[in-house]
mmCIF file of C-alpha atoms in Angstrom:
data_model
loop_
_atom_site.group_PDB
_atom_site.id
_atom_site.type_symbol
_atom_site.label_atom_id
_atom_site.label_comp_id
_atom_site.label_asym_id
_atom_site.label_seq_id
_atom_site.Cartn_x
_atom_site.Cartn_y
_atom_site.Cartn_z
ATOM 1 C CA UNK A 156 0.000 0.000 0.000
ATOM 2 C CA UNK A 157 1.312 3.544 -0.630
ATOM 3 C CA UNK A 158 2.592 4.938 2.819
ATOM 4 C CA UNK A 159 4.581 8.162 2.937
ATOM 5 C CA UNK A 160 6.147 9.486 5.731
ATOM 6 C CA UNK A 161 7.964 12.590 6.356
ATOM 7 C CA UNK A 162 10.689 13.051 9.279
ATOM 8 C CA UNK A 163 12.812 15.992 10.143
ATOM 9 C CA UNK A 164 10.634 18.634 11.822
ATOM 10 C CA UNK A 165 11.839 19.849 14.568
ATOM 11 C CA UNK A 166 12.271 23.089 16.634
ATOM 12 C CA UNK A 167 14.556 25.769 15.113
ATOM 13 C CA UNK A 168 15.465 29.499 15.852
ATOM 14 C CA UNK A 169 14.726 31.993 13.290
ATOM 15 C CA UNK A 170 16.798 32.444 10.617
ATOM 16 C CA UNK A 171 18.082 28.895 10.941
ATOM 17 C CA UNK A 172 17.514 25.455 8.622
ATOM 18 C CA UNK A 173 16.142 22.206 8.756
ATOM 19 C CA UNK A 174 15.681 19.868 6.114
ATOM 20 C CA UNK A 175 12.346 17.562 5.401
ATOM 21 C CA UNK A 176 12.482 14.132 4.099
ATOM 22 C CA UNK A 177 8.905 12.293 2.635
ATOM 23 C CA UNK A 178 10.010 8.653 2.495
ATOM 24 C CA UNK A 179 7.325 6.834 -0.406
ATOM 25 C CA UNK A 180 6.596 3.656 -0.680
ATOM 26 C CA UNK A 181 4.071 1.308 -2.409
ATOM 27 C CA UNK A 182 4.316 2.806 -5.829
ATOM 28 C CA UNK A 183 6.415 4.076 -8.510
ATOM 29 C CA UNK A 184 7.876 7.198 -6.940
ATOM 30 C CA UNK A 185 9.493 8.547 -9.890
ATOM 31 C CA UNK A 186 6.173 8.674 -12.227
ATOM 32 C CA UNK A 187 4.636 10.978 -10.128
ATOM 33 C CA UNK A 188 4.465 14.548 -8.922
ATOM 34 C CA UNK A 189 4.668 15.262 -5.213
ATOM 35 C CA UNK A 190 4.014 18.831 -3.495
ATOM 36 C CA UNK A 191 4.751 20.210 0.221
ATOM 37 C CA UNK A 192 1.391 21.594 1.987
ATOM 38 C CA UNK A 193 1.025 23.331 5.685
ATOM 39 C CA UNK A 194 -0.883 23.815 8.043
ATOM 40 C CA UNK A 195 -1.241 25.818 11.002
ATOM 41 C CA UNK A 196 -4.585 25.441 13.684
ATOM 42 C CA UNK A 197 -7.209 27.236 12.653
ATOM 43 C CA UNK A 198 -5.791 28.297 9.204
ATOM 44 C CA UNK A 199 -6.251 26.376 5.901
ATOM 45 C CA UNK A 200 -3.983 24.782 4.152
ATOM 46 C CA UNK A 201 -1.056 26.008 2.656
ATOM 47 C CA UNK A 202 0.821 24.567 -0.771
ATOM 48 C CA UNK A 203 4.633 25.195 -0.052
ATOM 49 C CA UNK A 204 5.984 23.570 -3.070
ATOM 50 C CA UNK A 205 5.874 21.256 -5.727
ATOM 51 C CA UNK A 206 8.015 19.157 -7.898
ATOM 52 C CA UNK A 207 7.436 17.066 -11.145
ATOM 53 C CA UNK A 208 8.076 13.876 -11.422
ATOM 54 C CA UNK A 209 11.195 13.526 -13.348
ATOM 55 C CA UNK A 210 12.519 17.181 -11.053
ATOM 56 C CA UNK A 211 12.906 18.702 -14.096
ATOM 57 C CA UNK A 212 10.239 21.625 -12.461
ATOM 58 C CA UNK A 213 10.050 23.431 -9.152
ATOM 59 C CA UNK A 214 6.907 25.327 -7.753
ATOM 60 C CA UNK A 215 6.795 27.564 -4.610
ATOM 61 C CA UNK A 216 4.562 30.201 -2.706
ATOM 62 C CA UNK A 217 5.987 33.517 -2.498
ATOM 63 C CA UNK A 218 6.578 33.098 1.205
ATOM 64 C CA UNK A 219 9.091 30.338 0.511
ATOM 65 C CA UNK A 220 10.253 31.387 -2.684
ATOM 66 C CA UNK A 221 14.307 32.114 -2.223
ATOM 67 C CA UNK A 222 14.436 30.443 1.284
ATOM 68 C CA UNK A 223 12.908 26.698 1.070
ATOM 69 C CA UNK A 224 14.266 24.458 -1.886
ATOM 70 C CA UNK A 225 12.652 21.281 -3.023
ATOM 71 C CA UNK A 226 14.144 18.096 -4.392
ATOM 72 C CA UNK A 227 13.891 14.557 -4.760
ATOM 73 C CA UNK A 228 15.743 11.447 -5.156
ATOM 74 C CA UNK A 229 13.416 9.073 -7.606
ATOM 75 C CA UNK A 230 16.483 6.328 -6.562
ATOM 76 C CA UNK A 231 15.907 6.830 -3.049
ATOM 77 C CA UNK A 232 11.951 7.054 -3.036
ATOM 78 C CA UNK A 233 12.217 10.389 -1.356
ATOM 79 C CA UNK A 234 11.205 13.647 -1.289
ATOM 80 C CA UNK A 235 13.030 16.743 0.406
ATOM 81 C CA UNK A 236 12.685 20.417 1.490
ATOM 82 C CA UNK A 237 14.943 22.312 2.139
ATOM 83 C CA UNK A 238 14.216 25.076 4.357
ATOM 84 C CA UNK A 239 16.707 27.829 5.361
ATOM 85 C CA UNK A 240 16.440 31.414 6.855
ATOM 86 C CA UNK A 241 13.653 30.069 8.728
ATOM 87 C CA UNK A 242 10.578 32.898 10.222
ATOM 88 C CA UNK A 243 8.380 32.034 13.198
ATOM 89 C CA UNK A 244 5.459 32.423 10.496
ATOM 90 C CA UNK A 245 6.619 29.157 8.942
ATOM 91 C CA UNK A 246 5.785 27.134 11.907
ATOM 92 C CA UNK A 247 2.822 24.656 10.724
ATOM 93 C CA UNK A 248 2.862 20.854 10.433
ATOM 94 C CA UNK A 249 4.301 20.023 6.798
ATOM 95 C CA UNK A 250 2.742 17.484 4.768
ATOM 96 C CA UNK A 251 3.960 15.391 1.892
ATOM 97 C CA UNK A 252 1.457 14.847 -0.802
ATOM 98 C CA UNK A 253 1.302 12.586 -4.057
ATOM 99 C CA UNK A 254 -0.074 13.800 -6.984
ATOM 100 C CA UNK A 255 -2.452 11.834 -9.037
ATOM 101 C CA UNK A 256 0.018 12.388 -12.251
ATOM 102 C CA UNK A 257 3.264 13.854 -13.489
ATOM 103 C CA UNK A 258 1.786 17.332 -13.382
ATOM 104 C CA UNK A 259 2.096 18.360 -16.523
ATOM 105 C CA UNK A 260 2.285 21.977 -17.396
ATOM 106 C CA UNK A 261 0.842 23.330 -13.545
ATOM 107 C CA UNK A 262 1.218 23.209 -9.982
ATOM 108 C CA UNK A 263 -1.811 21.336 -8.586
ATOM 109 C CA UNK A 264 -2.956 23.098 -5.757
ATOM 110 C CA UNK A 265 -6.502 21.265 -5.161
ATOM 111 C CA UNK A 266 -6.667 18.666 -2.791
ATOM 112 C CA UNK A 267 -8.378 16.642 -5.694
ATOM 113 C CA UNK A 268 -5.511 16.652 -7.538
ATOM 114 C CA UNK A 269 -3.637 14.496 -4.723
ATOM 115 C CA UNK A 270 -4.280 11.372 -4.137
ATOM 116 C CA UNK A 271 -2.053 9.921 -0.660
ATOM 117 C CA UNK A 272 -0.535 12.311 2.253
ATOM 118 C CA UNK A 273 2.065 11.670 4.811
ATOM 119 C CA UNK A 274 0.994 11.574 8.401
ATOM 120 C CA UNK A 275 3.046 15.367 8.902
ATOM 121 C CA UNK A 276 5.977 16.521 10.887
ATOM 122 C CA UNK A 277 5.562 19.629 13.136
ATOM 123 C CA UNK A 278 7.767 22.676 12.679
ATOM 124 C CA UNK A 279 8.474 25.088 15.262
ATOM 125 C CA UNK A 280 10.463 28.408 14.346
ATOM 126 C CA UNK A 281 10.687 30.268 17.882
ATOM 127 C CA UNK A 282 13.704 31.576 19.741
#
């Protein structure tokens, strides 16, 4: 069955790094898209980033853009982010996501267009 499962949250001080691994399983990793989503209590969810399936194309929000970077290794089923110059505002617990597809020629930002999440790892940017 597909599982995914992210690891690497973790309590930080603003302006520092951490780095998020989505470990897939149960199908073929590299044929599909995957995207980064947040959330915080209370707020709706946030899409952080996204990456197609071969790599070959990056997505982010403008509050991530320059700071978080997203890759993946299609040999090692897994999915990273990233994240450096870290701000208390991007506390939230990140989610991995599978697209249904490749994602061709957009980001998918519906929750329709994903099909399998991770179970999310908290991030806490406080001093």
């Amino acid at each position: 069955q597909v599982q995914l499962v992210e690891s690497g949250g973790g309590l930080a001080q603003p302006g520092g790094s951490l780095r998020l691994s989505c470990a897939a399983s149960g199908f073929t990793f590299s044929s599909y898209a995957m995207s980064w989503a947040r959330q915080v209590p209370g707020k709706g969810l946030e899409w952080v980033s996204g990456i197609y399936s071969d790599g070959s194309v990056t997505y982010y929000a403008d509050s991530v853009k320059g700071r978080f970077t997203i890759s993946r290794d299609n040999a090692k089923n897994t999915l990273y982010l990233q994240m450096n110059n870290l701000k208390p505002e991007d506390t939230a617990l990140y989610f991995c996501a599978k697209a249904l597809d490749s994602m061709g020629s957009r980001w998918y930002q519906a929750l329709y267009e994903y099909d399998f999440w991770g179970q999310g790892t908290q991030v806490t940017v406080s001093s």
